Each structure stands twice: as C-alpha cells, then as structure tokens.
Short mmCIF file of C-alpha atoms in Angstrom, two decimals:
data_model
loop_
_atom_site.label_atom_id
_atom_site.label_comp_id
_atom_site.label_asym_id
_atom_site.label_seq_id
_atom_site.Cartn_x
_atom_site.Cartn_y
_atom_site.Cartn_z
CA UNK M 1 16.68 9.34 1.51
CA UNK M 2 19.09 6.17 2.08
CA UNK M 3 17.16 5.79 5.73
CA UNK M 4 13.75 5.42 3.98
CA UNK M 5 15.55 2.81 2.17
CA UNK M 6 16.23 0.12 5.29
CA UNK M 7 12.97 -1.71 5.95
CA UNK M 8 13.84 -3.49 9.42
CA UNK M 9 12.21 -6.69 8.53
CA UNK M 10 11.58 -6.93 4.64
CA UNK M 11 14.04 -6.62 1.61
CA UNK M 12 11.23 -5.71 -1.09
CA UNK M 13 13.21 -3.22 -3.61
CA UNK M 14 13.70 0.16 -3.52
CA UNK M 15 9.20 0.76 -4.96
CA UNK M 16 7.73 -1.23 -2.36
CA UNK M 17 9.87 -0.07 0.62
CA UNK M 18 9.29 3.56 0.14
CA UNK M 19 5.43 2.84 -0.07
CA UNK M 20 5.99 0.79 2.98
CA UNK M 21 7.93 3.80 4.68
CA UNK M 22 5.16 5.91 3.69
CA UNK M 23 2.26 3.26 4.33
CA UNK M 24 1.10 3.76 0.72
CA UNK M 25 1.43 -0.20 0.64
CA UNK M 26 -1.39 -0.59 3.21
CA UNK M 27 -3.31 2.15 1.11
CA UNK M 28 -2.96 -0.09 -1.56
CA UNK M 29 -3.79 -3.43 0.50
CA UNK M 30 -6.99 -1.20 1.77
CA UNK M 31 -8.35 -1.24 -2.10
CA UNK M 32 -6.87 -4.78 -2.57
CA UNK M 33 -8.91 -5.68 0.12
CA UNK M 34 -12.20 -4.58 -0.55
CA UNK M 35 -12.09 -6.23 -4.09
CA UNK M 36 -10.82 -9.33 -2.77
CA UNK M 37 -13.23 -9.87 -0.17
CA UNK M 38 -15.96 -7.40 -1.30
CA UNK M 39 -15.69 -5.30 1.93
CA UNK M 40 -16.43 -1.76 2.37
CA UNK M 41 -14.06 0.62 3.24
CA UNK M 42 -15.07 0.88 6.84
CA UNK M 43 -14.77 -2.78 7.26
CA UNK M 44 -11.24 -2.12 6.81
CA UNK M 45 -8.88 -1.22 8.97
CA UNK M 46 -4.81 -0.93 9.39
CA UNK M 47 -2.94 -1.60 12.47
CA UNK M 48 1.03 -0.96 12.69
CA UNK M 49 2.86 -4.32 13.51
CA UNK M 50 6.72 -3.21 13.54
CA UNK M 51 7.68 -6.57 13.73
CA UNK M 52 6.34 -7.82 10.64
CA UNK M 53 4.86 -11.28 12.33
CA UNK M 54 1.12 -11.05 11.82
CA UNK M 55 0.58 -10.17 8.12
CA UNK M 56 -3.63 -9.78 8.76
CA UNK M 57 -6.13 -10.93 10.38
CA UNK M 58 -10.26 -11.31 10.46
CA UNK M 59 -12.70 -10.49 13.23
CA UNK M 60 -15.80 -13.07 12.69
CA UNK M 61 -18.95 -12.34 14.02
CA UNK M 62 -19.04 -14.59 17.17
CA UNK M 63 -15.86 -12.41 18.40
CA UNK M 64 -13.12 -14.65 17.65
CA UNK M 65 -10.23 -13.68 15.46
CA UNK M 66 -8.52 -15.77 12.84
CA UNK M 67 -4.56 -14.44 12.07
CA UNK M 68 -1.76 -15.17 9.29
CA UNK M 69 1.24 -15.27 10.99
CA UNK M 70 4.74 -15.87 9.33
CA UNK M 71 8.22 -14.83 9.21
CA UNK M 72 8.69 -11.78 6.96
CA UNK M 73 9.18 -13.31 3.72
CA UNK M 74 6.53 -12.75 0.39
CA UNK M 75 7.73 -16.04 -0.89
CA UNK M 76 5.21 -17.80 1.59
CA UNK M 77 2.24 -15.72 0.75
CA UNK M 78 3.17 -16.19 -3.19
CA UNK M 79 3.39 -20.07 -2.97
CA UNK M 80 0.18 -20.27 -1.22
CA UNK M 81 -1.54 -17.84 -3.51
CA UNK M 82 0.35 -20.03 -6.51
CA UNK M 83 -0.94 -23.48 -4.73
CA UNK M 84 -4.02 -22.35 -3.38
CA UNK M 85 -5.95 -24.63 -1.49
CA UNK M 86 -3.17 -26.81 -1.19
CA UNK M 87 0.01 -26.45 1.18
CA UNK M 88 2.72 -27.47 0.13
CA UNK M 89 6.02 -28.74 2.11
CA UNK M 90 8.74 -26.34 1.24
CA UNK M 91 11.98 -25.24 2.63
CA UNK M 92 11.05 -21.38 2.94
CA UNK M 93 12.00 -20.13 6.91
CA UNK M 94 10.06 -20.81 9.89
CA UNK M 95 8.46 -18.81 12.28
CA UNK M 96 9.73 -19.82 15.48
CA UNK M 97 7.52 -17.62 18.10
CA UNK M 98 10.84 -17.62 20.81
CA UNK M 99 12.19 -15.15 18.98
CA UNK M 100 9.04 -12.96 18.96
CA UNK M 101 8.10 -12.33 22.49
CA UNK M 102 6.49 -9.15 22.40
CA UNK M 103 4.16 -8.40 19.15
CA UNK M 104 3.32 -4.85 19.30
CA UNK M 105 0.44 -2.70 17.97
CA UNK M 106 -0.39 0.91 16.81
CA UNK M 107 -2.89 2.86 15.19
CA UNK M 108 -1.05 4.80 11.93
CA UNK M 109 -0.67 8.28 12.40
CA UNK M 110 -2.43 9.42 9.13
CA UNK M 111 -1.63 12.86 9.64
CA UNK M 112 1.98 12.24 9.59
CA UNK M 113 1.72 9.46 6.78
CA UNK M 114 -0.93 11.04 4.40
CA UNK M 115 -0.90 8.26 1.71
CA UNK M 116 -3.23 5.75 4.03
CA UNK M 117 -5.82 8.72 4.31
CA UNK M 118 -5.18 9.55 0.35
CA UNK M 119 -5.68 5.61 -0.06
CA UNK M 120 -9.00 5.65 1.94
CA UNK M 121 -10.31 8.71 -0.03
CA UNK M 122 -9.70 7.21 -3.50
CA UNK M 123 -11.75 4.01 -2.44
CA UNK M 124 -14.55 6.11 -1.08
CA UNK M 125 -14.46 8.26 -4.31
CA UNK M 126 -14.69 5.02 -6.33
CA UNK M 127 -14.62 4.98 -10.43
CA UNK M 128 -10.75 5.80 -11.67
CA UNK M 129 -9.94 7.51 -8.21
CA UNK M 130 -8.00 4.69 -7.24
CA UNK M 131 -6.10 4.61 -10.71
CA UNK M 132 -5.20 8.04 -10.06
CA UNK M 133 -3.57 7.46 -6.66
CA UNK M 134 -1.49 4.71 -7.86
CA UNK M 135 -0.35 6.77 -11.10
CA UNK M 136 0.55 9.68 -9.27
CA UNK M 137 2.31 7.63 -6.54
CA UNK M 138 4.41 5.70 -8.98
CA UNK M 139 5.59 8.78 -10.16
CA UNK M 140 6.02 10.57 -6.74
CA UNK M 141 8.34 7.33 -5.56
CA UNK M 142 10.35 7.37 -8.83
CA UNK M 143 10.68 11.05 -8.41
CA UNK M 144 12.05 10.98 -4.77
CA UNK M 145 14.44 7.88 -5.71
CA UNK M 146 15.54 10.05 -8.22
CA UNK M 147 15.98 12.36 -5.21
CA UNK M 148 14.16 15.29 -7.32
CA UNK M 149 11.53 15.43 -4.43
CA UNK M 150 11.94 15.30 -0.74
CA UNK M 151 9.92 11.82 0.92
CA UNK M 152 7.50 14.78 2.50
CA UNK M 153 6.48 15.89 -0.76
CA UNK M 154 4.87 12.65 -2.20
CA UNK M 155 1.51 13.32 -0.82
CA UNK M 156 1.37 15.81 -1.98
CA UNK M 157 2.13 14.95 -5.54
CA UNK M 158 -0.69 12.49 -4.72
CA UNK M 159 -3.47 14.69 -3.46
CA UNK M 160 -2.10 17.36 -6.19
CA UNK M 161 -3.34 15.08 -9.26
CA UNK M 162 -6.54 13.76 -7.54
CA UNK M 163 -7.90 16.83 -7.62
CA UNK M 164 -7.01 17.85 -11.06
CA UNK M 165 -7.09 14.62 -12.64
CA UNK M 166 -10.81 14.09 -14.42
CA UNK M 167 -12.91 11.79 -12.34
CA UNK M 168 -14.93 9.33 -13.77
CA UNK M 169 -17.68 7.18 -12.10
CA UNK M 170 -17.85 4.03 -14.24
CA UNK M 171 -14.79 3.59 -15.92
CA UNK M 172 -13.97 0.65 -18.57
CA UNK M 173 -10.67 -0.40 -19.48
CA UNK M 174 -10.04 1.48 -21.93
CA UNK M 175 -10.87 4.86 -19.66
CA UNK M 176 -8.70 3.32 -17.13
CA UNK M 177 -5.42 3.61 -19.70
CA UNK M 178 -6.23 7.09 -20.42
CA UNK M 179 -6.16 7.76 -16.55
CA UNK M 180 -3.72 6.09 -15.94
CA UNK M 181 -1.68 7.98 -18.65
CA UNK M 182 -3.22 11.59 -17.35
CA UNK M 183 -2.28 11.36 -13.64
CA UNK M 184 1.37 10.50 -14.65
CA UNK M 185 1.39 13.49 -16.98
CA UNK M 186 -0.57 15.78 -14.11
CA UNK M 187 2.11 14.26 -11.31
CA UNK M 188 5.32 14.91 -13.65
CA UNK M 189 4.34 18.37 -14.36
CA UNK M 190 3.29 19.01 -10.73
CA UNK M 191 6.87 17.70 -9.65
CA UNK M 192 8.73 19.88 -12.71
CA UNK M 193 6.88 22.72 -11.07
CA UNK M 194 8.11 21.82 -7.09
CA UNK M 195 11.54 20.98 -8.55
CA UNK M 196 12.03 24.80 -10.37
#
C-alpha cells in the first residue's frame, strides 16, 4: 500500500500517484490526447521514462522529433497552459541536463499494468466507455486507499463495470451524468462483493 504511495520523482497526492503506479494516468493522457489533438488511438503511443525528464514528444512527418522536456514539476505545464502562447519568466526550477545523464526508455508492460490496455479499449469503444473507466477507477483508487481492495484488484474493478455498465454510442451531457453515476454504483457493489 504505503510503497505505491512514493512516486520517485513527483509529489501529486495520494489519486494521481496510484494512477501513476498503475499507469491509469497515461490511460487517461491516451484519451486526453486524442481530443486534444484529434488523433486516433493508434497514433498514440506510451513510452516509460522513469526519470520523469521528457514529459512527451511528437514524431513529424519528415522524421524529426520535437520533445517537452522539464524538471518534474506540474506547475510549469499549468503556467504555460494558463499563459498560453506566451512564456513567461518565473522562478519555478530548472532543468539542468548534468544531472540527467542517462534518460531511459521502456515499452509498458500492459499485461502487468492492465489500466493502459483498459484505457486503450474505452477509447476504441468510444460513446460513454471512457466515462465508465474513469468512474469505476475513481472508485477502485478510493477503495484501495481505503485499503478495502488490494492495488491488484483495481483492474479489475475497472474491466468489471465496463462490461456491465450500459454502453451508449452518442452520449450528451446529460447521459454522461447518468453514467457517470451507474459505473460508481456498478464499481461499489462489485468491490462490496470482493470485500465479503
């Protein structure tokens, strides 16, 4: 529990560092993605960086390769996104490539981390799919911080209400509450059931 807890690089709160430690935050980034930049989902990929240096980077079609790199810290990322197209001067840390010799790469291992491959479904699935996943996952996190599931078990809580939660196509706003509302309902009971 407490060792899923100790990002190496980030402090983010106890939410977003168990969906790092179980790469549901590069699911998510996967759907972010494609309706940021209107990609498909096989235009997408995600590459394991354990030292947190390059946060992404685009392959353009005469080969070359444009990357964001930075120190680990959102704030950078948020006052860009805040000041965007400016830059502004700021006294936020520096990356200082000395102390990053060695930048390392890895392809996930999505049978051992199950919430990237859950991630990719849901945005192939389209309509409320996506919805469901992060319903069900918000509830799977609380539940293991709540230590009522093991870290193992929030896939499945995941894949559990994407089956049985009701799929719909072309959802509006208003459909997208009622999801919402479902899959927590469908997750909860799924984990009262585990938890007996």
């Amino acid at each position: 529990f407490r060792s899923a807890l100790r990002h190496p690089n980030w402090d983010m709160g106890s939410k977003v560092t168990i969906d790092s430690a179980s790469l549901m935050n590069k699911g998510l980034e996967v759907i972010e993605a494609k309706w940021l930049f209107n990609l498909k989902p096989d235009q997408i990929s995600v590459i394991i960086h354990p030292q947190s240096v390059i946060h992404s980077f685009v392959h353009f079609a005469d080969g070359s390769v444009k990357a964001q790199l930075g120190v680990p810290d959102m704030r950078i990322p948020i006052l860009y996104a805040l000041t965007y197209p400016g830059r502004f001067i700021s006294d936020l840390p520096r990356l200082d490539l000395h102390n990053h010799r060695a930048l390392t790469f890895s392809d996930p291992d999505i049978k051992k981390f199950r919430n990237l491959s859950l991630a990719y479904d849901a945005l192939n699935e389209g309509g409320n799919m996506p919805c469901i996943l992060n319903a069900a996952n918000e509830i799977a996190v609380k539940a293991f911080l709540n230590e009522k599931i093991r870290f193992t078990k929030m896939p499945d809580v995941v894949e559990y209400t994407m089956e049985k939660c009701l799929f719909s196509p072309s959802p509006d706003l208003d459909s997208l509450e009622r999801t919402d509302f479902n899959a927590r309902e469908i997750a909860l009971n799924y984990i009262n059931k585990l938890h007996k």
